[in-house]
PDB file of C-alpha atoms in Angstrom:
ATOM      1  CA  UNK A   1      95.005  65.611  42.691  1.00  0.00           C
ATOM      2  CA  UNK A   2      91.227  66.887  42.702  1.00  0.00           C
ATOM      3  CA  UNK A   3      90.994  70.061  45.125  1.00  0.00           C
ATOM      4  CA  UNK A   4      89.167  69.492  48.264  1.00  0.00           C
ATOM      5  CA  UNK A   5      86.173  72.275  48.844  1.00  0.00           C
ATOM      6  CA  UNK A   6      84.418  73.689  51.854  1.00  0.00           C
ATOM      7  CA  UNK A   7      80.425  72.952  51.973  1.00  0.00           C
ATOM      8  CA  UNK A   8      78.880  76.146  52.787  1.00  0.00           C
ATOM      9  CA  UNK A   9      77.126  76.429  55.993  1.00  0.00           C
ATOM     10  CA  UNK A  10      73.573  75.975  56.462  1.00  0.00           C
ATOM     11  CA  UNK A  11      71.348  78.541  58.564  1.00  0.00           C
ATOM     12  CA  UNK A  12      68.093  76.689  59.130  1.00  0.00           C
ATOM     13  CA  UNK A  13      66.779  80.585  60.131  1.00  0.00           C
ATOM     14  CA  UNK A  14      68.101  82.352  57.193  1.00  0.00           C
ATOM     15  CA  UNK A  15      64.523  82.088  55.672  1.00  0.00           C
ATOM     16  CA  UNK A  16      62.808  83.748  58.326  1.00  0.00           C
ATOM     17  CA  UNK A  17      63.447  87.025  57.857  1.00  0.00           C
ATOM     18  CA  UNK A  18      62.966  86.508  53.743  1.00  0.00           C
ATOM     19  CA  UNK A  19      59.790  86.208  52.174  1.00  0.00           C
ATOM     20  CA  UNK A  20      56.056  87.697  51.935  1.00  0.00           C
ATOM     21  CA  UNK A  21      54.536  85.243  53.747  1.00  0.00           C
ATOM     22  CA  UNK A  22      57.136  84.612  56.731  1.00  0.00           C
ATOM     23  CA  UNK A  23      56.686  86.898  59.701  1.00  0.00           C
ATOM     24  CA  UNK A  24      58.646  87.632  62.626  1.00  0.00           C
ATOM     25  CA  UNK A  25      58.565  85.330  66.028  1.00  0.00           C
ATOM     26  CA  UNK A  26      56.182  85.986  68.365  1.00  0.00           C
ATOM     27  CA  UNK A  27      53.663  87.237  65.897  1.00  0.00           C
ATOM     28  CA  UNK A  28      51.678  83.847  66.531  1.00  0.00           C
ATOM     29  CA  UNK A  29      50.391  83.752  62.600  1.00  0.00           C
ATOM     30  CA  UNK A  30      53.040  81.170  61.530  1.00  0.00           C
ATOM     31  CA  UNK A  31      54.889  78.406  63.477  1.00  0.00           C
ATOM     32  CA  UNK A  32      58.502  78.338  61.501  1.00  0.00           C
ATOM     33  CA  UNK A  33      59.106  74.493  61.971  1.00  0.00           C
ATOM     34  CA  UNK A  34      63.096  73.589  61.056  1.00  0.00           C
ATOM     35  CA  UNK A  35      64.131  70.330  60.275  1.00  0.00           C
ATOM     36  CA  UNK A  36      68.185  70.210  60.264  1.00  0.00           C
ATOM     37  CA  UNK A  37      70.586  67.958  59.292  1.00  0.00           C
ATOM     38  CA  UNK A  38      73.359  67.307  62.357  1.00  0.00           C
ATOM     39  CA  UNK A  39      75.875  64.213  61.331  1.00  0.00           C
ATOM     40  CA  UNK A  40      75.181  60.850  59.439  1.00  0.00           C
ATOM     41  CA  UNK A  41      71.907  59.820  60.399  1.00  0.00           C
ATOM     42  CA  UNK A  42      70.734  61.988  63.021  1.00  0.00           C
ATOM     43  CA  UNK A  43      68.819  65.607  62.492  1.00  0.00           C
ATOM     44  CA  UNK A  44      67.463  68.012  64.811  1.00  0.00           C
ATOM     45  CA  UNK A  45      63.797  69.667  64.561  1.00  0.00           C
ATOM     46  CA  UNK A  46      63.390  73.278  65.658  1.00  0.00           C
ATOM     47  CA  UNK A  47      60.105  75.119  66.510  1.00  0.00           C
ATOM     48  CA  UNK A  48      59.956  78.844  66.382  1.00  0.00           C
ATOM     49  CA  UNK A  49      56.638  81.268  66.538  1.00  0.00           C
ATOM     50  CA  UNK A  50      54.930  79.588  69.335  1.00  0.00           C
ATOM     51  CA  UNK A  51      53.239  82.659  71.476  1.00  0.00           C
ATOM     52  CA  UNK A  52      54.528  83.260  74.644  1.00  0.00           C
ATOM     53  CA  UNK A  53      50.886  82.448  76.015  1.00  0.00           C
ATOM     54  CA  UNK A  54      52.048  78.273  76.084  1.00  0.00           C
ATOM     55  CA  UNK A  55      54.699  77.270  78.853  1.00  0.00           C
ATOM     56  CA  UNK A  56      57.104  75.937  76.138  1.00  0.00           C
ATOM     57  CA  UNK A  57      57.960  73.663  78.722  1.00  0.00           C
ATOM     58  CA  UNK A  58      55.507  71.973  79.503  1.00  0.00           C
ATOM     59  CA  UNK A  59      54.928  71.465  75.934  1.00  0.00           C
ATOM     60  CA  UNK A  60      58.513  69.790  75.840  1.00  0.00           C
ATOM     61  CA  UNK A  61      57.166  67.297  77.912  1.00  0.00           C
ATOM     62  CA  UNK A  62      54.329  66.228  76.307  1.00  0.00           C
ATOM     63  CA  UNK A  63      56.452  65.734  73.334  1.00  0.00           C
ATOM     64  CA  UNK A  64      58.897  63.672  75.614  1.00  0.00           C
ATOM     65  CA  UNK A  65      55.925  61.727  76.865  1.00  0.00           C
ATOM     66  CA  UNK A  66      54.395  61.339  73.255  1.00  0.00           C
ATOM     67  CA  UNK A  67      57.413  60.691  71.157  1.00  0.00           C
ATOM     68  CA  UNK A  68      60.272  59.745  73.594  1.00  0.00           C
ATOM     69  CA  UNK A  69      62.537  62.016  71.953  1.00  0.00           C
ATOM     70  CA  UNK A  70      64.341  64.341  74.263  1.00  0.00           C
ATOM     71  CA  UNK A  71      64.506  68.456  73.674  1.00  0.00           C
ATOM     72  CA  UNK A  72      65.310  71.339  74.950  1.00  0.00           C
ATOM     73  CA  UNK A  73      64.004  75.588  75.203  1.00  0.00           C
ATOM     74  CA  UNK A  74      66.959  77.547  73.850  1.00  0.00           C
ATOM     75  CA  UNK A  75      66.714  81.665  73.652  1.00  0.00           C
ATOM     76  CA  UNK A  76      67.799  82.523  70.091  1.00  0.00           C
ATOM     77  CA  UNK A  77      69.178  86.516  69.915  1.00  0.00           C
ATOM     78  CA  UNK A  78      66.212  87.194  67.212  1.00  0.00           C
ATOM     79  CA  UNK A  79      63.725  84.987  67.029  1.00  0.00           C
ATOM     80  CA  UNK A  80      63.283  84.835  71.246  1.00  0.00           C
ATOM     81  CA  UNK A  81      62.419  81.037  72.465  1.00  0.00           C
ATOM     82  CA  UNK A  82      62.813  78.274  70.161  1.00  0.00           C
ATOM     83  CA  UNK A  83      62.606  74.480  70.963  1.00  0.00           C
ATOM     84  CA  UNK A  84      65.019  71.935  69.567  1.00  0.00           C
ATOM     85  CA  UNK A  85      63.719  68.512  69.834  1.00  0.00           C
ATOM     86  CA  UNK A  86      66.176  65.392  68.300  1.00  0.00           C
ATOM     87  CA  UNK A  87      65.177  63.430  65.628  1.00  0.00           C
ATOM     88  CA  UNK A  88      63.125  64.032  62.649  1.00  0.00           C
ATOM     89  CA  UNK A  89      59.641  64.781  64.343  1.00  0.00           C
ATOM     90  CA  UNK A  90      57.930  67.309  61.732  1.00  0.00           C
ATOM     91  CA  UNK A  91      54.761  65.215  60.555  1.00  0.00           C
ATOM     92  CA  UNK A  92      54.498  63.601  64.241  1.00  0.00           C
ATOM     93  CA  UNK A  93      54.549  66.853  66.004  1.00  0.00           C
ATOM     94  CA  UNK A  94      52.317  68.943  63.684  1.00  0.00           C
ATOM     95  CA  UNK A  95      49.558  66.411  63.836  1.00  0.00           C
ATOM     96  CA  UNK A  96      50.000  66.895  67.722  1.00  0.00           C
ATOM     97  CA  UNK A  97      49.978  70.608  67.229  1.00  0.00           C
ATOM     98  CA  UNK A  98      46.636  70.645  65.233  1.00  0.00           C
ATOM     99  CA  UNK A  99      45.204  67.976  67.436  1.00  0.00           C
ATOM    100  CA  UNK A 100      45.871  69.983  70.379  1.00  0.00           C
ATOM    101  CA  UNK A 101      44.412  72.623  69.345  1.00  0.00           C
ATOM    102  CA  UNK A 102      47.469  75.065  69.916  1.00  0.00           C
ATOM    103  CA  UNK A 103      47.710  75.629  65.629  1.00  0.00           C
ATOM    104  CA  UNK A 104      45.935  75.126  62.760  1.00  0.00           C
ATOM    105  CA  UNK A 105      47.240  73.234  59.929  1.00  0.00           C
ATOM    106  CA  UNK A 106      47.698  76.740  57.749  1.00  0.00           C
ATOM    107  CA  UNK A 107      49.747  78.374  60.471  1.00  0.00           C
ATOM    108  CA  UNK A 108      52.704  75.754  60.582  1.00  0.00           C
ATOM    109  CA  UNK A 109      55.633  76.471  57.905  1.00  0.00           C
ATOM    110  CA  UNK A 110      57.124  73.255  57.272  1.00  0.00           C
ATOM    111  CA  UNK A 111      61.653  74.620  56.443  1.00  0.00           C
ATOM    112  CA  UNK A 112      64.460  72.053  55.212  1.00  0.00           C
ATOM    113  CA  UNK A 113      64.263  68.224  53.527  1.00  0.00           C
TER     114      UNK A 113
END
């Protein structure tokens, strides 16, 4: 009989703190955007570097409003506030970033698949 293995985990913020060109949150020179894998089909898409100067909720609901996707503001130990949104929203909600006006297209760090 073939052995069965454990995956390893995944931390979708182990490359934050690695790297030249990755800076710590709240710095507001990169926005660390996280796409994550949950089960079968579905994924999660995390946000992390946004200044404290945007209401983080407020900008939850114009995603909501935009994309119908629900999500959530979630105080991480390190990296302070970080939204989770569901699904796989990365090239919908960095256009909406850039269009917005709240980063350009050279501060968002696209992390995962």
């Amino acid at each position: 009989m073939s052995a069965i293995h454990n995956l390893p985990s995944f931390d979708p913020f182990d490359d934050a703190s690695k790297g030249e060109d990755l800076l710590p949150a709240g710095t507001g020179d990169y926005i660390h955007v996280r796409i994550q894998k949950r089960n079968g089909r579905k994924t999660l898409t995390t946000f992390q570097g946004i200044i404290d100067e945007y209401n983080k909720k407020k900008l939850i609901k114009a995603f909501k409003k935009k994309f119908a996707y629900n999500g959530t503001v979630i105080e991480h130990q390190e990296f302070g506030e970080v939204i989770k949104l569901q699904n796989e929203l990365c090239q919908n909600t960095c256009q909406f970033l850039s269009e917005t006006g709240l980063a350009k297209d050279n501060q968002l760090k696209v992390h995962g698949f």
